[in-house]
Amino acid sequence: MRSFWILLLVCQGCGRLGYDPIGVTEVDAGTDELTVDAAGSSELIIGELDTDFGTTGLVVYDYVDDDGLSKDDRATGVVIDAEGRVVVSVSGMYNYYVNDDQFDMAAITMRLLPDGSYDPLYQFGALGGPGLTVDVGSRWSHGTAMALDEGLPVLCGYREWGGNDKPTIYRYQVGGQPDPSFGTSGIAYVTTSGEVEAWDMVIDPNDGNYVITGSGRGDFMFAAKMNSSDGTPDLSFAGTGQVRYDIAGQEYGAAVVVDSQGRITIAGRLDSGQATYDIAVWRYLANGTADTSFSGDGLFTYDGGNDDQAEGIALDAEGNLVVVGRSGTEVDVDMIALRLDGSTGELDETFGVLGAVVYDSGVGASTDYANELVIAGDKSIFITGSSSTSNSKQAMAIWKLTPDGSLDSGFGLEAIPGVFLTTDAAGGGEDIGWDLALGTGEI
């Protein structure tokens, strides 16, 4: 069973913070020795947890079915609206039956009030409840990313249509009901050939339309653009509203951003038949053609010597691109962050070491990786993912980098400056950060 949890941290100017309920860990940088503060002593606290949110800063969601069995749930995206409410996308397991047919996965959204309680004014679906919308319209429905369109929750995911998974967008009214003006009863999907899974979406700041990226089960990178007015394809993009990049190996689109010129940049990975796969960053012009001013042909690749994969991407105030993910082998993985010059598509060598930052917790054959990032107004970079600890468990990690790529010594645990970790936050074992959002002095 996997439940998911939402953690709200108070950050003085997004500076130092800490979290110190039972089970929070600290790693000694000199000995790699991990200590657990079972008594909840204030000795580990750096900054302050927002105790006004949930229970000691934590909200845990775990769906239990009619047989009393706990199901797997994963929060995949998070945004904070203008009223301070936390809106979350969820991919959850719901075993239920319709005419003896079993349905297993549901695309879910959740809205929490600023104090972490479920919003009673937001709900929809027979399996929903206060603060929850639950779509069980197909056998397999997944929620993978969350956005707000003028305050309306927009959920990106994929679900089974006619026997194949297809990228799907759900738009809700303020109260959680499907928006009838969008698609069919608030749902629109991208017509594709074969199986295509959507992993991220953003709203184009220029025209307000929805841009999606994903993959054809890892075989090709896929991107699509959808009219926000009604959910139809935006035919100004590549003539059909979609593009795919497919060469001999495997390609995967994990994250997408759109700049002020309408250029669409996608981060992921590619494997052109070599022994390992590489980080890949594609950039397309607004019309869907490859931007040849970007790394020469519209595609930047990074080979760290082993398997490299991007999972998150963000634009900074200068239009440069920060990409985060993982680099390593099957048994030893490091968190990696790259910064690319937005005008050329090449590594910005003023960042980290020749454009790259690699983090290794150093706890044996460790597994450290990033899933998402946000860039603050002061150009600080907040990254979330997972990091190994010496008790053989994975901790949810937040790294804070300064604009030059250094770990920010004014943030995180005293023993690991620049890094904040939690393990067993919900009492279930391994913890992973999938997404993060910045509020007013909060993460």
Coordinates of C-alpha atoms in Angstrom, one line a residue:
M1 CA 0.0 0.0 0.0
R2 CA 1.2 3.5 -0.8
S3 CA -0.6 6.5 0.6
F4 CA 0.5 10.0 -0.4
W5 CA 1.0 13.0 1.8
I6 CA 1.2 16.8 1.4
L7 CA 3.7 18.7 3.5
L8 CA 3.6 22.4 4.0
L9 CA 6.8 24.1 5.2
V10 CA 7.1 27.7 6.3
C11 CA 10.1 29.3 4.8
Q12 CA 11.3 32.7 5.9
G13 CA 12.0 34.3 2.5
C14 CA 12.4 30.7 1.3
G15 CA 15.5 30.5 3.5
R16 CA 16.0 27.9 6.3
L17 CA 13.3 25.6 7.3
G18 CA 12.9 22.3 9.0
Y19 CA 10.5 19.5 10.0
D20 CA 10.7 17.7 13.2
P21 CA 7.8 15.3 14.1
I22 CA 8.6 11.7 15.0
G23 CA 10.5 10.0 12.2
V24 CA 12.3 12.9 10.6
T25 CA 15.9 12.1 10.0
E26 CA 19.2 13.9 10.0
V27 CA 22.3 12.6 8.3
D28 CA 25.7 13.4 9.7
A29 CA 27.7 14.7 6.8
G30 CA 31.0 13.5 8.4
T31 CA 30.1 10.0 9.2
D32 CA 27.0 9.3 7.1
E33 CA 25.4 8.3 10.3
L34 CA 21.7 8.8 10.4
T35 CA 19.8 9.8 13.6
V36 CA 16.1 9.7 14.2
D37 CA 14.6 12.2 16.6
A38 CA 11.9 10.0 18.1
A39 CA 11.0 12.4 20.8
G40 CA 10.4 15.4 18.5
S41 CA 13.1 17.5 20.0
S42 CA 13.6 21.0 18.7
E43 CA 17.3 20.3 18.2
L44 CA 16.7 19.3 14.6
I45 CA 14.4 22.2 13.7
I46 CA 15.9 24.8 11.4
G47 CA 13.2 27.3 10.6
E48 CA 9.6 26.3 11.3
L49 CA 7.0 23.8 10.2
D50 CA 3.6 25.3 9.4
T51 CA 1.7 23.7 12.3
D52 CA -1.5 25.4 11.1
F53 CA -1.6 23.0 8.1
G54 CA -3.1 19.6 8.7
T55 CA -1.5 17.6 11.5
T56 CA 1.9 19.1 12.3
G57 CA 2.2 20.3 8.7
L58 CA 1.2 17.1 7.1
V59 CA -2.0 15.8 5.3
V60 CA -2.2 12.1 4.4
Y61 CA -4.6 10.7 2.0
D62 CA -5.2 6.9 1.8
Y63 CA -8.2 5.4 0.0
V64 CA -9.6 2.3 1.7
D65 CA -12.1 0.2 -0.3
D66 CA -15.3 -1.4 0.8
D67 CA -13.4 -4.5 1.9
G68 CA -11.2 -2.4 4.2
L69 CA -8.1 -2.7 2.0
S70 CA -5.8 0.2 1.6
K71 CA -5.0 1.2 -2.0
D72 CA -2.1 2.8 -3.7
D73 CA -2.4 6.5 -4.2
R74 CA 0.1 9.0 -5.6
A75 CA 0.0 12.8 -5.7
T76 CA 1.5 13.8 -9.0
G77 CA 1.1 17.6 -9.1
V78 CA 0.3 20.6 -6.9
V79 CA -0.7 24.2 -7.4
I80 CA -1.7 26.9 -4.9
D81 CA -4.6 29.1 -5.9
A82 CA -5.2 32.8 -5.3
E83 CA -7.0 32.0 -2.0
G84 CA -4.2 29.9 -0.7
R85 CA -6.0 26.6 -1.4
V86 CA -3.8 23.7 -2.3
V87 CA -5.0 21.8 -5.4
V88 CA -3.5 18.4 -6.1
S89 CA -3.6 15.9 -8.9
V90 CA -3.7 12.2 -7.9
S91 CA -3.4 8.9 -9.6
G92 CA -5.2 6.5 -7.3
M93 CA -6.3 2.8 -7.3
Y94 CA -10.0 2.2 -6.9
N95 CA -11.3 -1.3 -7.3
Y96 CA -15.0 -1.1 -8.1
Y97 CA -17.4 -2.9 -10.4
V98 CA -19.9 -1.8 -13.0
N99 CA -22.0 -4.6 -14.6
D100 CA -19.3 -7.1 -13.3
D101 CA -16.5 -5.2 -15.1
Q102 CA -13.7 -4.3 -12.8
F103 CA -12.2 -0.8 -12.9
D104 CA -8.9 -0.2 -11.2
M105 CA -7.5 3.3 -11.6
A106 CA -9.0 6.8 -11.1
A107 CA -8.0 10.3 -12.0
I108 CA -8.5 12.4 -8.9
T109 CA -8.2 16.0 -7.9
M110 CA -8.1 17.2 -4.3
R111 CA -8.5 20.7 -2.9
L112 CA -7.4 21.6 0.6
L113 CA -8.2 24.8 2.5
P114 CA -5.2 26.8 3.7
D115 CA -5.3 24.9 7.0
G116 CA -5.1 21.5 5.3
S117 CA -8.7 20.5 5.7
Y118 CA -10.7 19.2 2.8
D119 CA -12.6 21.9 1.1
P120 CA -16.3 21.0 1.6
L121 CA -17.3 23.2 -1.4
Y122 CA -15.3 21.1 -3.8
Q123 CA -16.4 17.6 -4.8
F124 CA -17.7 15.5 -7.6
G125 CA -18.4 11.9 -8.5
A126 CA -20.0 8.9 -6.9
L127 CA -16.7 8.0 -5.2
G128 CA -15.8 11.6 -4.5
G129 CA -16.3 13.3 -1.2
P130 CA -15.6 16.7 0.4
G131 CA -12.5 18.1 -1.3
L132 CA -12.3 15.4 -3.9
T133 CA -13.3 14.8 -7.5
V134 CA -13.0 11.2 -8.8
D135 CA -13.2 10.3 -12.5
V136 CA -13.8 6.6 -13.0
G137 CA -15.1 6.9 -16.6
S138 CA -12.8 4.2 -17.9
R139 CA -11.0 1.1 -16.7
W140 CA -7.7 3.0 -16.4
S141 CA -7.7 6.7 -15.6
H142 CA -4.6 8.5 -14.4
G143 CA -4.0 12.0 -13.2
T144 CA -0.4 13.2 -13.8
A145 CA -0.3 17.0 -13.7
M146 CA -2.2 20.0 -12.3
A147 CA -2.8 23.6 -13.5
L148 CA -5.1 26.5 -12.9
D149 CA -6.8 28.3 -15.8
E150 CA -8.1 31.6 -14.4
G151 CA -8.8 29.8 -11.1
L152 CA -10.4 26.7 -12.7
P153 CA -8.6 23.4 -11.9
V154 CA -7.3 21.7 -15.0
L155 CA -6.1 18.1 -14.6
C156 CA -3.9 16.4 -17.2
G157 CA -3.6 12.7 -17.4
Y158 CA -4.4 9.7 -19.6
R159 CA -7.2 7.2 -19.7
E160 CA -8.5 4.4 -21.8
W161 CA -10.5 5.4 -24.9
G162 CA -11.6 2.7 -27.3
G163 CA -9.0 0.3 -25.8
N164 CA -6.0 2.6 -26.0
D165 CA -4.6 5.1 -23.5
K166 CA -4.8 8.7 -24.8
P167 CA -3.8 12.1 -23.3
T168 CA -6.8 13.5 -21.5
I169 CA -7.6 16.9 -20.0
Y170 CA -10.3 17.4 -17.4
R171 CA -11.5 20.9 -16.5
Y172 CA -13.6 21.6 -13.4
Q173 CA -15.7 24.5 -12.3
V174 CA -14.8 26.2 -9.0
G175 CA -16.9 23.8 -7.0
G176 CA -15.4 20.7 -8.6
Q177 CA -18.1 19.9 -11.1
P178 CA -17.0 19.2 -14.7
D179 CA -16.9 22.4 -16.9
P180 CA -19.7 21.8 -19.5
S181 CA -18.1 24.3 -21.9
F182 CA -15.0 22.2 -22.3
G183 CA -14.8 19.1 -24.4
T184 CA -17.6 16.6 -23.6
S185 CA -18.9 17.1 -20.1
G186 CA -15.6 18.7 -19.1
I187 CA -13.3 16.1 -20.6
A188 CA -11.3 16.2 -23.8
Y189 CA -8.8 13.8 -25.2
V190 CA -6.2 13.8 -28.0
T191 CA -6.9 11.5 -30.9
T192 CA -3.7 9.5 -31.4
S193 CA -2.7 6.3 -33.1
G194 CA -1.8 3.6 -30.5
E195 CA -1.1 4.0 -26.8
V196 CA 0.0 7.5 -25.7
E197 CA 0.5 8.6 -22.1
A198 CA 0.5 12.2 -21.0
W199 CA 3.0 13.2 -18.2
D200 CA 2.9 16.9 -18.0
M201 CA 1.0 20.0 -19.2
V202 CA 1.3 23.8 -19.1
I203 CA -0.9 26.7 -20.1
D204 CA 0.6 28.7 -23.0
P205 CA 1.1 32.2 -21.5
N206 CA 0.5 33.7 -25.0
D207 CA -2.8 32.3 -26.1
G208 CA -4.0 30.4 -23.0
N209 CA -4.1 27.0 -24.8
Y210 CA -3.0 23.7 -23.2
V211 CA 0.3 22.1 -24.1
I212 CA 0.8 18.5 -23.3
T213 CA 3.8 16.1 -23.4
G214 CA 4.2 12.4 -22.9
S215 CA 5.2 9.3 -24.7
G216 CA 4.0 6.3 -26.7
R217 CA 4.8 3.9 -23.9
G218 CA 8.4 5.1 -24.1
D219 CA 8.7 4.4 -27.8
F220 CA 8.4 8.1 -28.9
M221 CA 8.2 11.6 -27.5
F222 CA 4.8 13.1 -28.0
A223 CA 3.5 16.7 -27.7
A224 CA 0.1 18.2 -28.4
K225 CA -1.6 21.5 -28.1
M226 CA -5.3 21.9 -27.3
N227 CA -7.7 24.9 -27.5
S228 CA -8.6 25.9 -24.0
S229 CA -12.0 27.2 -25.3
D230 CA -13.4 23.8 -26.1
G231 CA -10.8 21.1 -26.0
T232 CA -10.3 20.7 -29.8
P233 CA -6.8 20.4 -31.3
D234 CA -5.0 23.7 -31.9
L235 CA -4.3 23.3 -35.6
S236 CA -1.8 26.2 -35.6
F237 CA 0.6 23.7 -34.0
A238 CA 2.1 21.4 -36.7
G239 CA -1.2 21.6 -38.7
T240 CA -2.7 18.7 -36.7
G241 CA -2.2 19.9 -33.1
Q242 CA 0.4 17.3 -32.3
V243 CA 4.0 16.2 -33.0
R244 CA 6.0 13.2 -32.2
Y245 CA 9.7 12.5 -32.2
D246 CA 10.5 8.9 -33.1
I247 CA 13.9 7.5 -34.1
A248 CA 15.3 4.0 -33.8
G249 CA 15.4 3.9 -30.1
Q250 CA 13.1 5.0 -27.3
E251 CA 12.1 8.6 -26.6
Y252 CA 10.1 10.0 -23.7
G253 CA 8.7 13.4 -22.9
A254 CA 8.5 14.1 -19.1
A255 CA 8.0 17.9 -18.7
V256 CA 7.2 20.9 -20.8
V257 CA 7.4 24.7 -20.6
V258 CA 6.3 27.5 -23.0
D259 CA 8.2 30.8 -23.2
S260 CA 6.9 34.3 -24.1
Q261 CA 7.6 33.7 -27.8
G262 CA 5.4 30.6 -27.8
R263 CA 8.3 28.3 -28.1
I264 CA 7.6 24.9 -26.5
T265 CA 10.5 23.1 -24.8
I266 CA 10.2 19.5 -23.7
A267 CA 12.6 17.6 -21.4
G268 CA 12.9 13.8 -21.2
R269 CA 15.2 11.2 -22.5
L270 CA 16.2 9.4 -25.7
D271 CA 17.9 6.2 -26.6
S272 CA 19.1 5.9 -30.2
G273 CA 20.3 2.4 -29.8
Q274 CA 23.4 3.0 -27.6
A275 CA 24.1 1.2 -24.4
T276 CA 22.7 4.0 -22.3
Y277 CA 20.0 6.7 -22.7
D278 CA 20.6 10.4 -22.5
I279 CA 18.8 13.5 -21.2
A280 CA 17.0 15.1 -24.2
V281 CA 15.6 18.6 -24.5
W282 CA 13.5 19.4 -27.6
R283 CA 12.4 22.9 -28.6
Y284 CA 9.7 23.7 -31.1
L285 CA 8.5 27.0 -32.5
A286 CA 4.9 28.0 -31.9
N287 CA 4.0 26.5 -35.3
G288 CA 5.3 23.1 -34.3
T289 CA 8.5 23.0 -36.3
A290 CA 11.8 22.3 -34.7
D291 CA 13.6 25.4 -33.5
T292 CA 17.0 25.1 -35.3
S293 CA 18.4 28.0 -33.3
F294 CA 18.3 25.7 -30.3
S295 CA 21.4 23.5 -30.1
G296 CA 21.7 23.6 -33.9
D297 CA 18.7 21.3 -34.8
G298 CA 16.2 21.8 -32.0
L299 CA 17.4 19.0 -29.8
F300 CA 20.0 19.1 -27.0
T301 CA 21.3 15.9 -25.5
Y302 CA 23.4 15.3 -22.4
D303 CA 25.4 12.1 -21.8
G304 CA 26.8 11.8 -18.3
G305 CA 28.4 8.4 -19.1
N306 CA 25.6 6.3 -17.7
D307 CA 21.8 6.4 -17.9
D308 CA 20.5 10.0 -17.8
Q309 CA 16.9 11.1 -17.7
A310 CA 15.2 14.5 -17.3
E311 CA 12.0 14.7 -15.2
G312 CA 11.4 18.4 -14.7
I313 CA 12.0 21.7 -16.5
A314 CA 11.5 25.4 -15.7
L315 CA 12.3 28.8 -17.2
D316 CA 14.2 31.4 -15.2
A317 CA 13.6 35.2 -15.5
E318 CA 16.3 35.5 -18.2
G319 CA 14.6 32.8 -20.4
N320 CA 17.2 30.2 -19.5
L321 CA 16.1 26.6 -18.9
V322 CA 16.8 24.5 -15.8
V323 CA 16.4 20.8 -16.3
V324 CA 16.5 18.2 -13.4
G325 CA 16.4 14.5 -13.3
R326 CA 18.7 11.5 -12.6
S327 CA 22.1 10.2 -13.8
G328 CA 23.7 6.9 -13.0
T329 CA 23.5 3.2 -13.1
E330 CA 20.8 0.7 -12.0
V331 CA 22.4 0.6 -8.5
D332 CA 23.9 4.1 -8.0
V333 CA 21.9 7.1 -9.1
D334 CA 22.6 10.8 -8.6
M335 CA 20.4 13.8 -8.8
I336 CA 21.3 16.1 -11.7
A337 CA 20.5 19.6 -12.6
L338 CA 21.5 21.4 -15.9
R339 CA 21.0 24.9 -17.0
L340 CA 20.8 25.7 -20.7
D341 CA 21.2 29.1 -22.3
G342 CA 17.8 29.9 -23.6
S343 CA 19.1 31.6 -26.8
T344 CA 21.5 28.9 -27.9
G345 CA 20.3 25.7 -26.3
E346 CA 23.8 24.9 -25.0
L347 CA 25.0 24.4 -21.4
D348 CA 25.4 27.6 -19.3
E349 CA 28.9 27.0 -18.0
T350 CA 28.5 29.6 -15.2
F351 CA 26.1 27.1 -13.5
G352 CA 27.6 24.4 -11.4
V353 CA 30.5 22.7 -13.1
L354 CA 30.3 23.5 -16.8
G355 CA 26.6 23.8 -16.7
A356 CA 25.8 20.8 -14.5
V357 CA 25.1 20.1 -10.8
V358 CA 25.3 16.5 -9.6
Y359 CA 24.3 15.5 -6.1
D360 CA 25.3 12.2 -4.5
S361 CA 24.2 11.6 -0.9
G362 CA 27.2 9.3 -0.5
V363 CA 25.2 6.7 1.4
G364 CA 26.7 3.6 -0.2
A365 CA 25.2 2.7 -3.6
S366 CA 22.7 5.6 -3.2
T367 CA 19.6 6.5 -5.2
D368 CA 19.2 10.3 -5.5
Y369 CA 16.9 11.8 -8.1
A370 CA 14.8 14.8 -8.9
N371 CA 11.2 14.8 -10.2
E372 CA 10.3 18.5 -10.4
L373 CA 11.5 22.1 -9.6
V374 CA 10.4 25.6 -9.2
I375 CA 12.4 28.8 -9.6
A376 CA 11.7 31.6 -7.0
G377 CA 11.7 35.3 -7.7
D378 CA 15.3 35.7 -6.4
K379 CA 16.4 33.0 -8.9
S380 CA 16.8 30.3 -6.2
I381 CA 16.0 26.9 -7.5
F382 CA 13.9 24.5 -5.4
I383 CA 14.0 20.8 -6.5
T384 CA 12.1 17.9 -5.1
G385 CA 12.6 14.1 -5.5
S386 CA 14.1 11.4 -3.3
S387 CA 17.4 10.7 -1.6
S388 CA 19.0 7.7 0.1
T389 CA 19.6 7.6 3.9
S390 CA 21.8 5.3 5.9
N391 CA 18.8 3.3 7.2
S392 CA 18.3 2.0 3.7
K393 CA 15.1 4.0 3.2
Q394 CA 14.4 6.7 0.6
A395 CA 13.7 10.2 2.0
M396 CA 11.6 12.9 0.4
A397 CA 14.2 15.5 -0.5
I398 CA 14.1 19.2 -1.3
W399 CA 17.3 20.8 -2.6
K400 CA 17.8 24.5 -2.8
L401 CA 20.4 25.8 -5.2
T402 CA 21.6 29.3 -5.5
P403 CA 21.5 30.9 -9.0
D404 CA 25.1 29.7 -9.6
G405 CA 24.2 26.1 -8.8
S406 CA 25.7 25.9 -5.3
L407 CA 23.7 24.2 -2.5
D408 CA 22.3 27.0 -0.4
S409 CA 23.9 26.7 3.0
G410 CA 21.1 28.8 4.5
F411 CA 18.5 26.1 3.8
G412 CA 17.8 22.6 5.0
L413 CA 19.3 20.4 7.7
E414 CA 22.3 21.6 9.6
A415 CA 24.3 18.5 8.7
I416 CA 23.4 18.7 5.0
P417 CA 23.3 22.4 4.1
G418 CA 21.0 23.0 1.2
V419 CA 19.0 19.8 1.6
F420 CA 15.9 19.0 3.5
L421 CA 14.9 15.3 4.1
T422 CA 12.0 13.4 5.6
T423 CA 11.5 9.6 6.0
D424 CA 8.4 7.8 7.2
A425 CA 6.5 11.0 7.1
A426 CA 3.2 9.0 6.8
G427 CA 4.5 5.9 8.7
G428 CA 4.7 3.9 5.5
G429 CA 8.3 3.6 4.6
E430 CA 9.9 5.3 1.6
D431 CA 9.0 8.9 0.7
I432 CA 9.2 10.6 -2.6
G433 CA 8.6 14.2 -3.6
W434 CA 6.8 14.4 -7.0
D435 CA 6.0 18.1 -7.3
L436 CA 6.2 21.3 -5.3
A437 CA 4.7 24.8 -5.4
L438 CA 5.8 28.1 -3.8
G439 CA 3.3 30.1 -1.9
T440 CA 3.8 33.3 0.1
G441 CA 6.8 32.2 2.3
E442 CA 5.7 28.5 2.0
I443 CA 6.7 25.5 0.0

